[in-house]
Amino acid sequence: MSPKQDSIPYAPLPQDAPLQNVVVILPSYYRYPPYYHCLRRCLLFIASFLLVAAVVFFLYPSDPNLKLARIHLNHVRFNTSPKLTLDLSFSVTIKVQNRDFFSLDYNSLLVSIGYRGRELGLVSSNGGHVSARGSSYVNAILDLDGLEVIHDVIYLIGDLSRGVIPFDTDTRVKGDLGVFFFKIPLQGKVSCEVDVNVNNQTIVRQDCHPE
C-alpha cells in the first residue's frame, strides 16, 4: 500500500484566520512532607492497639468477687459434761459479684469458720447463677456442736468476758463463665478476720483479703 493512501488529509488554515492563544490550567498538587505518612501510620497503629486493648479489657474473664456481707452468731453454749465442749451456730450471707460481661454459673460455695487460726467447721451451699455484671447473695447456716476447746478455752473465756469474739472465715466459689459457646472455669476466694459482738450479734470489725 502506498504512503499516500495511509496519510490523513490536511487542510491548511486560511491566511486570514485569527490567531488564538489557548491556556491550559493544571490542578495544583500539594506535596506532603516525608514524615506525614509515617505519622499517619503510627496514629493508626496506636488507635488499633487501644481498640484491641479495650476489647480485651472488657471481655477477658476475671474471677468473681466475694464479700462477707453478714455474719450472725445465733448461739454459743458451753458443755462441761462429759467434757468441756462448745456449741456454736452461725448464719452467714455471702455476696457473689460477677464483674464480667457474661453470665456466671457456680457449682457450690464453701464457707469455713475458724477461731484463732484453728478451723472449727465448714458449710457448703448449693450452686447458683449470676447475671452479667450482676451480683447474688447466698445464705448459709453453720452449726458446730461438740467442739473441743481445751487449747483455746482461756482465750475464749477472755473474749466472752469483753463481749467480742474474733473469727476467721474462708469463702471459696468455683464456677463456669459462659462465653458464647464456651465454658471458662473460674474460682474466687476471700479470707476475712471478723470481730463479732456477742451482745447484739453484729460485726464490729471486718478485714477481708481476696486471694
CSV table of C-alpha atoms in Angstrom, one decimal:
chain,number,residue,atom,x,y,z
A,1,MET,CA,0.0,0.0,0.0
A,2,SER,CA,1.4,3.4,-0.9
A,3,PRO,CA,2.1,6.1,1.7
A,4,LYS,CA,-0.4,8.4,0.1
A,5,GLN,CA,-3.2,6.1,0.9
A,6,ASP,CA,-2.3,5.9,4.6
A,7,SER,CA,-1.8,9.6,5.1
A,8,ILE,CA,-4.5,11.8,6.7
A,9,PRO,CA,-5.7,14.7,4.5
A,10,TYR,CA,-4.6,18.1,6.0
A,11,ALA,CA,-6.1,21.4,5.1
A,12,PRO,CA,-4.0,24.4,5.9
A,13,LEU,CA,-5.6,27.3,7.8
A,14,PRO,CA,-6.8,30.2,5.8
A,15,GLN,CA,-4.5,33.2,5.7
A,16,ASP,CA,-7.0,35.5,7.2
A,17,ALA,CA,-7.9,33.3,10.2
A,18,PRO,CA,-7.2,35.0,13.5
A,19,LEU,CA,-4.6,33.5,15.8
A,20,GLN,CA,-5.9,32.2,19.2
A,21,ASN,CA,-4.0,31.6,22.4
A,22,VAL,CA,-5.1,28.5,24.4
A,23,VAL,CA,-4.2,28.5,28.1
A,24,VAL,CA,-4.4,25.1,29.9
A,25,ILE,CA,-4.7,25.3,33.8
A,26,LEU,CA,-3.5,22.2,35.5
A,27,PRO,CA,-4.7,21.4,39.1
A,28,SER,CA,-2.1,22.0,41.7
A,29,TYR,CA,-0.9,19.1,43.8
A,30,TYR,CA,0.2,19.5,47.5
A,31,ARG,CA,3.2,17.6,48.4
A,32,TYR,CA,3.0,16.3,52.0
A,33,PRO,CA,6.2,16.3,54.0
A,34,PRO,CA,8.1,13.0,54.2
A,35,TYR,CA,7.2,12.4,57.8
A,36,TYR,CA,3.4,12.8,57.2
A,37,HIS,CA,2.8,9.2,56.1
A,38,CYS,CA,5.0,7.8,58.9
A,39,LEU,CA,3.0,9.8,61.4
A,40,ARG,CA,-0.3,8.7,59.9
A,41,ARG,CA,0.8,5.0,60.1
A,42,CYS,CA,1.8,5.5,63.8
A,43,LEU,CA,-1.5,7.1,64.7
A,44,LEU,CA,-3.4,4.2,63.0
A,45,PHE,CA,-1.3,1.7,64.8
A,46,ILE,CA,-1.9,3.4,68.2
A,47,ALA,CA,-5.6,3.6,67.6
A,48,SER,CA,-5.8,-0.1,66.6
A,49,PHE,CA,-3.8,-1.1,69.7
A,50,LEU,CA,-6.0,0.9,72.0
A,51,LEU,CA,-9.1,-0.6,70.4
A,52,VAL,CA,-7.8,-4.2,70.9
A,53,ALA,CA,-6.7,-3.4,74.4
A,54,ALA,CA,-10.2,-2.1,75.3
A,55,VAL,CA,-11.9,-5.2,73.8
A,56,VAL,CA,-9.5,-7.5,75.8
A,57,PHE,CA,-10.1,-5.5,79.0
A,58,PHE,CA,-13.9,-5.7,78.8
A,59,LEU,CA,-14.2,-9.3,77.5
A,60,TYR,CA,-11.3,-11.0,79.3
A,61,PRO,CA,-12.8,-13.2,82.1
A,62,SER,CA,-12.0,-12.4,85.7
A,63,ASP,CA,-12.6,-14.3,88.9
A,64,PRO,CA,-15.8,-13.5,90.8
A,65,ASN,CA,-15.6,-11.0,93.7
A,66,LEU,CA,-16.6,-12.4,97.1
A,67,LYS,CA,-17.7,-10.4,100.1
A,68,LEU,CA,-18.8,-11.4,103.5
A,69,ALA,CA,-22.0,-9.3,103.7
A,70,ARG,CA,-23.3,-10.5,107.0
A,71,ILE,CA,-22.4,-12.9,109.8
A,72,HIS,CA,-24.7,-13.6,112.7
A,73,LEU,CA,-23.9,-15.6,115.8
A,74,ASN,CA,-27.1,-17.5,116.6
A,75,HIS,CA,-25.9,-19.0,119.9
A,76,VAL,CA,-22.9,-20.0,121.8
A,77,ARG,CA,-23.1,-22.6,124.6
A,78,PHE,CA,-20.6,-24.3,126.8
A,79,ASN,CA,-20.9,-28.0,127.8
A,80,THR,CA,-19.0,-29.3,130.8
A,81,SER,CA,-20.2,-32.9,130.8
A,82,PRO,CA,-18.8,-35.3,130.0
A,83,LYS,CA,-16.0,-33.0,128.8
A,84,LEU,CA,-15.6,-29.3,128.1
A,85,THR,CA,-17.0,-28.6,124.6
A,86,LEU,CA,-18.5,-25.7,122.8
A,87,ASP,CA,-21.7,-25.4,120.6
A,88,LEU,CA,-21.7,-22.6,118.0
A,89,SER,CA,-24.2,-21.6,115.4
A,90,PHE,CA,-23.6,-19.1,112.7
A,91,SER,CA,-25.7,-17.6,109.9
A,92,VAL,CA,-23.6,-16.0,107.1
A,93,THR,CA,-24.5,-14.1,103.9
A,94,ILE,CA,-22.0,-14.1,101.1
A,95,LYS,CA,-22.2,-11.6,98.2
A,96,VAL,CA,-21.0,-13.1,94.9
A,97,GLN,CA,-20.3,-10.3,92.3
A,98,ASN,CA,-19.8,-11.1,88.6
A,99,ARG,CA,-17.5,-8.4,87.1
A,100,ASP,CA,-17.6,-9.9,83.6
A,101,PHE,CA,-19.9,-9.1,80.7
A,102,PHE,CA,-21.1,-12.8,80.5
A,103,SER,CA,-23.2,-14.8,83.0
A,104,LEU,CA,-21.6,-16.9,85.7
A,105,ASP,CA,-22.8,-20.3,86.9
A,106,TYR,CA,-21.2,-21.6,90.1
A,107,ASN,CA,-21.4,-25.1,91.3
A,108,SER,CA,-21.1,-24.6,95.1
A,109,LEU,CA,-20.0,-22.0,97.6
A,110,LEU,CA,-17.9,-23.2,100.6
A,111,VAL,CA,-17.6,-21.3,103.8
A,112,SER,CA,-15.3,-22.2,106.7
A,113,ILE,CA,-15.2,-20.7,110.2
A,114,GLY,CA,-12.1,-20.7,112.4
A,115,TYR,CA,-11.1,-19.3,115.8
A,116,ARG,CA,-7.5,-18.1,116.4
A,117,GLY,CA,-6.1,-19.9,113.4
A,118,ARG,CA,-7.9,-23.3,114.1
A,119,GLU,CA,-10.7,-24.3,111.8
A,120,LEU,CA,-14.0,-25.0,113.6
A,121,GLY,CA,-16.1,-26.3,110.7
A,122,LEU,CA,-17.4,-25.5,107.2
A,123,VAL,CA,-20.6,-25.5,105.3
A,124,SER,CA,-21.3,-25.8,101.6
A,125,SER,CA,-24.2,-24.2,99.8
A,126,ASN,CA,-25.9,-25.1,96.5
A,127,GLY,CA,-24.9,-23.7,93.2
A,128,GLY,CA,-26.5,-20.6,91.5
A,129,HIS,CA,-26.5,-18.2,88.6
A,130,VAL,CA,-25.2,-14.7,88.5
A,131,SER,CA,-26.1,-12.5,85.5
A,132,ALA,CA,-23.5,-10.4,83.6
A,133,ARG,CA,-22.2,-7.5,85.7
A,134,GLY,CA,-24.6,-8.6,88.4
A,135,SER,CA,-24.4,-9.9,92.0
A,136,SER,CA,-26.1,-12.6,94.1
A,137,TYR,CA,-26.5,-13.2,97.8
A,138,VAL,CA,-26.0,-16.7,99.2
A,139,ASN,CA,-27.2,-17.6,102.7
A,140,ALA,CA,-25.7,-20.4,104.7
A,141,ILE,CA,-26.1,-21.7,108.3
A,142,LEU,CA,-23.1,-23.3,110.1
A,143,ASP,CA,-23.9,-25.4,113.2
A,144,LEU,CA,-20.9,-26.6,115.2
A,145,ASP,CA,-21.7,-28.8,118.1
A,146,GLY,CA,-19.3,-30.5,120.5
A,147,LEU,CA,-16.2,-28.6,119.7
A,148,GLU,CA,-13.3,-29.3,122.0
A,149,VAL,CA,-11.8,-26.0,123.1
A,150,ILE,CA,-9.3,-27.2,125.6
A,151,HIS,CA,-6.4,-25.5,123.9
A,152,ASP,CA,-8.3,-22.2,123.4
A,153,VAL,CA,-10.6,-22.1,126.4
A,154,ILE,CA,-8.6,-19.4,128.2
A,155,TYR,CA,-8.7,-17.1,125.1
A,156,LEU,CA,-12.4,-17.9,124.6
A,157,ILE,CA,-13.3,-17.0,128.2
A,158,GLY,CA,-11.4,-13.7,127.9
A,159,ASP,CA,-13.1,-12.9,124.6
A,160,LEU,CA,-16.6,-13.7,126.0
A,161,SER,CA,-15.9,-11.5,129.1
A,162,ARG,CA,-15.1,-8.5,126.8
A,163,GLY,CA,-18.1,-9.3,124.6
A,164,VAL,CA,-16.2,-9.6,121.3
A,165,ILE,CA,-15.1,-12.9,119.7
A,166,PRO,CA,-12.6,-12.8,116.7
A,167,PHE,CA,-13.3,-15.4,114.0
A,168,ASP,CA,-11.6,-16.3,110.8
A,169,THR,CA,-13.6,-17.1,107.6
A,170,ASP,CA,-12.6,-18.5,104.3
A,171,THR,CA,-15.0,-18.4,101.4
A,172,ARG,CA,-14.4,-20.2,98.1
A,173,VAL,CA,-16.5,-20.5,95.0
A,174,LYS,CA,-16.0,-22.4,91.7
A,175,GLY,CA,-18.0,-21.9,88.6
A,176,ASP,CA,-18.0,-21.5,84.8
A,177,LEU,CA,-18.3,-18.3,82.8
A,178,GLY,CA,-20.4,-18.7,79.7
A,179,VAL,CA,-18.6,-17.0,76.8
A,180,PHE,CA,-20.6,-17.7,73.6
A,181,PHE,CA,-20.4,-21.5,73.2
A,182,PHE,CA,-17.5,-21.9,75.6
A,183,LYS,CA,-17.3,-22.6,79.4
A,184,ILE,CA,-14.4,-20.9,81.1
A,185,PRO,CA,-13.7,-22.2,84.6
A,186,LEU,CA,-13.3,-19.6,87.3
A,187,GLN,CA,-12.8,-19.5,91.0
A,188,GLY,CA,-12.7,-17.0,93.8
A,189,LYS,CA,-11.6,-16.9,97.4
A,190,VAL,CA,-11.7,-14.4,100.1
A,191,SER,CA,-10.3,-14.6,103.7
A,192,CYS,CA,-11.7,-12.4,106.4
A,193,GLU,CA,-10.9,-11.6,110.0
A,194,VAL,CA,-14.2,-10.8,111.7
A,195,ASP,CA,-14.9,-9.5,115.3
A,196,VAL,CA,-18.5,-10.4,116.4
A,197,ASN,CA,-20.2,-8.6,119.2
A,198,VAL,CA,-21.7,-11.3,121.4
A,199,ASN,CA,-24.3,-9.0,123.0
A,200,ASN,CA,-26.0,-7.5,119.8
A,201,GLN,CA,-24.8,-10.2,117.4
A,202,THR,CA,-23.2,-7.6,115.0
A,203,ILE,CA,-19.9,-7.3,113.2
A,204,VAL,CA,-17.8,-4.6,114.9
A,205,ARG,CA,-14.7,-5.1,112.6
A,206,GLN,CA,-14.2,-6.9,109.3
A,207,ASP,CA,-10.9,-7.1,107.4
A,208,CYS,CA,-11.0,-9.2,104.1
A,209,HIS,CA,-8.3,-10.1,101.7
A,210,PRO,CA,-9.2,-11.5,98.2
A,211,GLU,CA,-6.9,-14.3,97.0
